[in-house]
Amino acid sequence: MKIGIIGSGNMGGCLGKLWSSTGHQVMFSFTQDPKALDEAAASAGGRTGTAIDAAQFGDVVLVAVPWAAIDIALKDAAPALAGKILISCNNPLNADLSGLSLGTNTSAAEEVARLAPTAKVVEVLFPFAQQLQSGKLQSGGQRPTQFYCGDDVDAKRMVATLIGELGLDPVDAGPLTSARFLEPLGMLMVQLAYRQGMGVNISAQLLRH
Ligand SMILES: NC(=O)c1ccc[n+]([C@@H]2O[C@H](COP(=O)([O-])OP(=O)(O)OC[C@H]3O[C@@H](n4cnc5c(N)ncnc54)[C@H](OP(=O)(O)O)[C@@H]3O)[C@@H](O)[C@H]2O)c1
């Protein structure tokens, strides 16, 4: 599969590298430092381009940027995302990590869908990048749960496969509006990691009894 990446920092760089290692072709885009883009592509064996290039290249496109940059990240690329699967891993975190700048009656994922109205948006708030790339995702033989949500059944099926390739257990959390509840869960993980001192080597698991 071809995966375009808009935002090639911690998450974009990490996911591009991991998906490249499972056999996908990746294109990195959208940094303020062109050197960082080249480094991400070199370490993943991928290519580089503009956000529009990444949108045109990908069968699936990941947008992974700080919330304050979401408008500019999607502004030019949105028309090229028509009919494409757009994975949003963006949590609308305040810059000081004190909370979420929106939520419960809308969500970052719904705002992404508003900015790219012809894309099939699926939200996946992955575990911390450091944990993802640690190679130590499992605990007691169990995979961490990875909730995802969206309105297009086929897009969600494809994204579930990509989630599984990372060593996570994909769990369908329903329509895109479920992002209203997934994003606070992501915020809780940030709170546990940084304010409660647990660090980033944590993840969550859904137990079915
Ligand atoms: N990191 C995690 O573990 C994690 C986990 C779950 C969810 N998330 C979510 O994923 C999203 C991305 O997080 P991240 O940690 O990957 O952030 P990051 O490391 O700061 O990466 C953001 C990327 O966007 C680029 N960028 C930002 N503003 C830009 C602008 N105005 N113009 C061009 N490029 C710009 C950055 O380029 P420069 O570096 O050159 O500025 C960088 O490539 C966030 O919404 C976050 O909430 C992150």
PDB file of N, CA and C and ligand atoms in Angstrom, residues 6-13 29-34 36-37 63-69 72-73 89-93 124-130 194 200, ligand 1:
ATOM      1  N   ILE A   6       1.562  13.430   6.329  1.00  0.00           N
ATOM      2  CA  ILE A   6       1.585  14.894   6.452  1.00  0.00           C
ATOM      3  C   ILE A   6       1.905  15.215   7.913  1.00  0.00           C
ATOM      4  N   GLY A   7       3.129  15.693   8.150  1.00  0.00           N
ATOM      5  CA  GLY A   7       3.619  15.895   9.519  1.00  0.00           C
ATOM      6  C   GLY A   7       4.561  14.758   9.847  1.00  0.00           C
ATOM      7  N   SER A   8       5.853  15.049   9.809  1.00  0.00           N
ATOM      8  CA  SER A   8       6.853  13.972   9.890  1.00  0.00           C
ATOM      9  C   SER A   8       7.715  14.119  11.127  1.00  0.00           C
ATOM     10  N   GLY A   9       7.057  14.357  12.260  1.00  0.00           N
ATOM     11  CA  GLY A   9       7.760  14.468  13.537  1.00  0.00           C
ATOM     12  C   GLY A   9       7.743  13.143  14.273  1.00  0.00           C
ATOM     13  N   ASN A  10       7.475  13.179  15.584  1.00  0.00           N
ATOM     14  CA  ASN A  10       7.508  11.956  16.396  1.00  0.00           C
ATOM     15  C   ASN A  10       6.573  10.882  15.848  1.00  0.00           C
ATOM     16  N   MET A  11       5.301  11.233  15.668  1.00  0.00           N
ATOM     17  CA  MET A  11       4.332  10.216  15.229  1.00  0.00           C
ATOM     18  C   MET A  11       4.483   9.882  13.751  1.00  0.00           C
ATOM     19  N   GLY A  12       4.531  10.913  12.914  1.00  0.00           N
ATOM     20  CA  GLY A  12       4.643  10.667  11.476  1.00  0.00           C
ATOM     21  C   GLY A  12       5.919   9.901  11.137  1.00  0.00           C
ATOM     22  N   GLY A  13       7.023  10.329  11.744  1.00  0.00           N
ATOM     23  CA  GLY A  13       8.303   9.655  11.483  1.00  0.00           C
ATOM     24  C   GLY A  13       8.270   8.210  11.946  1.00  0.00           C
ATOM     25  N   SER A  29       6.020  14.283   4.399  1.00  0.00           N
ATOM     26  CA  SER A  29       5.879  15.694   4.033  1.00  0.00           C
ATOM     27  C   SER A  29       5.607  16.526   5.277  1.00  0.00           C
ATOM     28  N   PHE A  30       5.656  17.829   5.087  1.00  0.00           N
ATOM     29  CA  PHE A  30       5.202  18.816   6.054  1.00  0.00           C
ATOM     30  C   PHE A  30       6.053  18.866   7.324  1.00  0.00           C
ATOM     31  N   THR A  31       7.237  19.469   7.183  1.00  0.00           N
ATOM     32  CA  THR A  31       8.016  19.883   8.358  1.00  0.00           C
ATOM     33  C   THR A  31       8.437  21.324   8.111  1.00  0.00           C
ATOM     34  N   GLN A  32       8.861  21.986   9.156  1.00  0.00           N
ATOM     35  CA  GLN A  32       9.395  23.336   8.987  1.00  0.00           C
ATOM     36  C   GLN A  32      10.879  23.264   8.676  1.00  0.00           C
ATOM     37  N   ASP A  33      11.472  22.105   8.921  1.00  0.00           N
ATOM     38  CA  ASP A  33      12.909  21.915   8.721  1.00  0.00           C
ATOM     39  C   ASP A  33      13.104  20.839   7.646  1.00  0.00           C
ATOM     40  N   PRO A  34      13.498  21.235   6.441  1.00  0.00           N
ATOM     41  CA  PRO A  34      13.629  20.253   5.351  1.00  0.00           C
ATOM     42  C   PRO A  34      14.597  19.117   5.685  1.00  0.00           C
ATOM     43  N   ALA A  36      14.871  17.593   8.522  1.00  0.00           N
ATOM     44  CA  ALA A  36      14.122  16.585   9.296  1.00  0.00           C
ATOM     45  C   ALA A  36      13.341  15.669   8.361  1.00  0.00           C
ATOM     46  N   LEU A  37      12.843  16.269   7.280  1.00  0.00           N
ATOM     47  CA  LEU A  37      12.085  15.472   6.305  1.00  0.00           C
ATOM     48  C   LEU A  37      12.996  14.443   5.634  1.00  0.00           C
ATOM     49  N   VAL A  63      -2.348  12.191   8.850  1.00  0.00           N
ATOM     50  CA  VAL A  63      -2.000  13.561   9.237  1.00  0.00           C
ATOM     51  C   VAL A  63      -1.652  13.548  10.721  1.00  0.00           C
ATOM     52  N   ALA A  64      -0.452  14.033  11.032  1.00  0.00           N
ATOM     53  CA  ALA A  64       0.083  13.948  12.395  1.00  0.00           C
ATOM     54  C   ALA A  64       0.825  15.237  12.711  1.00  0.00           C
ATOM     55  N   VAL A  65       0.073  16.242  13.145  1.00  0.00           N
ATOM     56  CA  VAL A  65       0.678  17.553  13.404  1.00  0.00           C
ATOM     57  C   VAL A  65       0.172  18.103  14.732  1.00  0.00           C
ATOM     58  N   PRO A  66       0.907  19.043  15.330  1.00  0.00           N
ATOM     59  CA  PRO A  66       0.356  19.717  16.514  1.00  0.00           C
ATOM     60  C   PRO A  66      -0.973  20.364  16.140  1.00  0.00           C
ATOM     61  N   TRP A  67      -1.910  20.389  17.044  1.00  0.00           N
ATOM     62  CA  TRP A  67      -3.265  20.831  16.711  1.00  0.00           C
ATOM     63  C   TRP A  67      -3.272  22.234  16.099  1.00  0.00           C
ATOM     64  N   ALA A  68      -2.391  23.098  16.588  1.00  0.00           N
ATOM     65  CA  ALA A  68      -2.367  24.482  16.083  1.00  0.00           C
ATOM     66  C   ALA A  68      -2.004  24.533  14.601  1.00  0.00           C
ATOM     67  N   ALA A  69      -1.416  23.469  14.068  1.00  0.00           N
ATOM     68  CA  ALA A  69      -0.973  23.475  12.658  1.00  0.00           C
ATOM     69  C   ALA A  69      -1.930  22.718  11.739  1.00  0.00           C
ATOM     70  N   ILE A  72      -3.265  24.620   8.455  1.00  0.00           N
ATOM     71  CA  ILE A  72      -2.248  24.833   7.416  1.00  0.00           C
ATOM     72  C   ILE A  72      -1.810  23.490   6.811  1.00  0.00           C
ATOM     73  N   ALA A  73      -1.828  22.438   7.654  1.00  0.00           N
ATOM     74  CA  ALA A  73      -1.413  21.107   7.153  1.00  0.00           C
ATOM     75  C   ALA A  73      -2.371  20.610   6.068  1.00  0.00           C
ATOM     76  N   CYS A  89      -4.421  11.259  13.786  1.00  0.00           N
ATOM     77  CA  CYS A  89      -3.977  10.853  15.134  1.00  0.00           C
ATOM     78  C   CYS A  89      -3.814  12.081  16.012  1.00  0.00           C
ATOM     79  N   ASN A  90      -4.472  13.155  15.605  1.00  0.00           N
ATOM     80  CA  ASN A  90      -4.231  14.446  16.253  1.00  0.00           C
ATOM     81  C   ASN A  90      -5.137  14.658  17.457  1.00  0.00           C
ATOM     82  N   ASN A  91      -4.534  14.882  18.606  1.00  0.00           N
ATOM     83  CA  ASN A  91      -5.320  15.254  19.771  1.00  0.00           C
ATOM     84  C   ASN A  91      -5.238  16.773  19.923  1.00  0.00           C
ATOM     85  N   PRO A  92      -6.366  17.437  20.197  1.00  0.00           N
ATOM     86  CA  PRO A  92      -6.327  18.907  20.273  1.00  0.00           C
ATOM     87  C   PRO A  92      -5.755  19.401  21.602  1.00  0.00           C
ATOM     88  N   LEU A  93      -4.517  18.986  21.878  1.00  0.00           N
ATOM     89  CA  LEU A  93      -3.879  19.315  23.163  1.00  0.00           C
ATOM     90  C   LEU A  93      -3.507  20.782  23.222  1.00  0.00           C
ATOM     91  N   VAL A 124      -7.347   7.487  14.881  1.00  0.00           N
ATOM     92  CA  VAL A 124      -6.583   6.504  15.660  1.00  0.00           C
ATOM     93  C   VAL A 124      -5.597   7.298  16.509  1.00  0.00           C
ATOM     94  N   LEU A 125      -5.804   7.331  17.807  1.00  0.00           N
ATOM     95  CA  LEU A 125      -4.839   8.037  18.670  1.00  0.00           C
ATOM     96  C   LEU A 125      -3.844   7.005  19.196  1.00  0.00           C
ATOM     97  N   PHE A 126      -2.818   6.790  18.448  1.00  0.00           N
ATOM     98  CA  PHE A 126      -1.865   5.712  18.745  1.00  0.00           C
ATOM     99  C   PHE A 126      -1.237   5.888  20.128  1.00  0.00           C
ATOM    100  N   PRO A 127      -0.591   4.824  20.641  1.00  0.00           N
ATOM    101  CA  PRO A 127       0.188   4.985  21.880  1.00  0.00           C
ATOM    102  C   PRO A 127       1.340   5.972  21.647  1.00  0.00           C
ATOM    103  N   PHE A 128       2.039   6.316  22.692  1.00  0.00           N
ATOM    104  CA  PHE A 128       3.169   7.245  22.550  1.00  0.00           C
ATOM    105  C   PHE A 128       4.174   6.683  21.532  1.00  0.00           C
ATOM    106  N   ALA A 129       4.732   7.594  20.750  1.00  0.00           N
ATOM    107  CA  ALA A 129       5.655   7.170  19.693  1.00  0.00           C
ATOM    108  C   ALA A 129       6.815   6.345  20.270  1.00  0.00           C
ATOM    109  N   GLN A 130       7.325   6.776  21.424  1.00  0.00           N
ATOM    110  CA  GLN A 130       8.461   6.043  22.023  1.00  0.00           C
ATOM    111  C   GLN A 130       8.072   4.609  22.325  1.00  0.00           C
ATOM    112  N   TYR A 194       2.858  12.265  31.962  1.00  0.00           N
ATOM    113  CA  TYR A 194       3.664  13.460  32.266  1.00  0.00           C
ATOM    114  C   TYR A 194       3.361  14.090  33.617  1.00  0.00           C
ATOM    115  N   VAL A 200       6.254   7.395  29.365  1.00  0.00           N
ATOM    116  CA  VAL A 200       5.542   7.107  28.114  1.00  0.00           C
ATOM    117  C   VAL A 200       5.448   5.616  27.788  1.00  0.00           C
TER     118      VAL A 200
HETATM  119  N1  LIG B   1       4.014  11.914  19.998  1.00  0.00           N
HETATM  120  C1  LIG B   1       3.152  10.996  20.449  1.00  0.00           C
HETATM  121  O1  LIG B   1       3.546  10.053  21.133  1.00  0.00           O
HETATM  122  C2  LIG B   1       1.684  11.117  20.115  1.00  0.00           C
HETATM  123  C3  LIG B   1       0.818  10.091  20.510  1.00  0.00           C
HETATM  124  C4  LIG B   1      -0.532  10.146  20.157  1.00  0.00           C
HETATM  125  C5  LIG B   1      -0.999  11.239  19.440  1.00  0.00           C
HETATM  126  N2  LIG B   1      -0.139  12.232  19.082  1.00  0.00           N
HETATM  127  C6  LIG B   1      -0.665  13.375  18.307  1.00  0.00           C
HETATM  128  O2  LIG B   1      -0.013  13.369  17.035  1.00  0.00           O
HETATM  129  C7  LIG B   1       0.125  14.701  16.560  1.00  0.00           C
HETATM  130  C8  LIG B   1       1.585  14.940  16.189  1.00  0.00           C
HETATM  131  O3  LIG B   1       2.382  14.805  17.361  1.00  0.00           O
HETATM  132  P1  LIG B   1       3.957  14.661  17.256  1.00  0.00           P
HETATM  133  O4  LIG B   1       4.411  14.284  18.621  1.00  0.00           O
HETATM  134  O5  LIG B   1       4.340  13.830  16.100  1.00  0.00           O
HETATM  135  O6  LIG B   1       4.379  16.179  16.955  1.00  0.00           O
HETATM  136  P2  LIG B   1       5.781  16.678  16.418  1.00  0.00           P
HETATM  137  O7  LIG B   1       6.851  15.705  16.772  1.00  0.00           O
HETATM  138  O8  LIG B   1       5.907  18.102  16.852  1.00  0.00           O
HETATM  139  O9  LIG B   1       5.616  16.611  14.820  1.00  0.00           O
HETATM  140  C9  LIG B   1       4.766  17.487  14.154  1.00  0.00           C
HETATM  141  C10 LIG B   1       5.184  17.575  12.694  1.00  0.00           C
HETATM  142  O10 LIG B   1       4.444  18.646  12.085  1.00  0.00           O
HETATM  143  C11 LIG B   1       5.368  19.606  11.551  1.00  0.00           C
HETATM  144  N3  LIG B   1       4.850  20.960  11.669  1.00  0.00           N
HETATM  145  C12 LIG B   1       4.304  21.521  12.745  1.00  0.00           C
HETATM  146  N4  LIG B   1       3.914  22.787  12.475  1.00  0.00           N
HETATM  147  C13 LIG B   1       4.217  22.996  11.182  1.00  0.00           C
HETATM  148  C14 LIG B   1       4.052  24.087  10.320  1.00  0.00           C
HETATM  149  N5  LIG B   1       3.468  25.209  10.720  1.00  0.00           N
HETATM  150  N6  LIG B   1       4.489  23.973   9.057  1.00  0.00           N
HETATM  151  C15 LIG B   1       5.060  22.831   8.643  1.00  0.00           C
HETATM  152  N7  LIG B   1       5.247  21.734   9.425  1.00  0.00           N
HETATM  153  C16 LIG B   1       4.820  21.822  10.679  1.00  0.00           C
HETATM  154  C17 LIG B   1       6.599  19.453  12.390  1.00  0.00           C
HETATM  155  O11 LIG B   1       7.701  19.991  11.697  1.00  0.00           O
HETATM  156  P3  LIG B   1       8.908  20.681  12.563  1.00  0.00           P
HETATM  157  O12 LIG B   1       9.404  19.600  13.483  1.00  0.00           O
HETATM  158  O13 LIG B   1       9.888  21.092  11.543  1.00  0.00           O
HETATM  159  O14 LIG B   1       8.242  21.805  13.298  1.00  0.00           O
HETATM  160  C18 LIG B   1       6.653  17.940  12.526  1.00  0.00           C
HETATM  161  O15 LIG B   1       7.138  17.323  11.362  1.00  0.00           O
HETATM  162  C19 LIG B   1      -0.351  15.640  17.687  1.00  0.00           C
HETATM  163  O16 LIG B   1      -1.636  16.129  17.382  1.00  0.00           O
HETATM  164  C20 LIG B   1      -0.375  14.739  18.918  1.00  0.00           C
HETATM  165  O17 LIG B   1      -1.388  15.104  19.827  1.00  0.00           O
HETATM  166  C21 LIG B   1       1.178  12.194  19.391  1.00  0.00           C
END
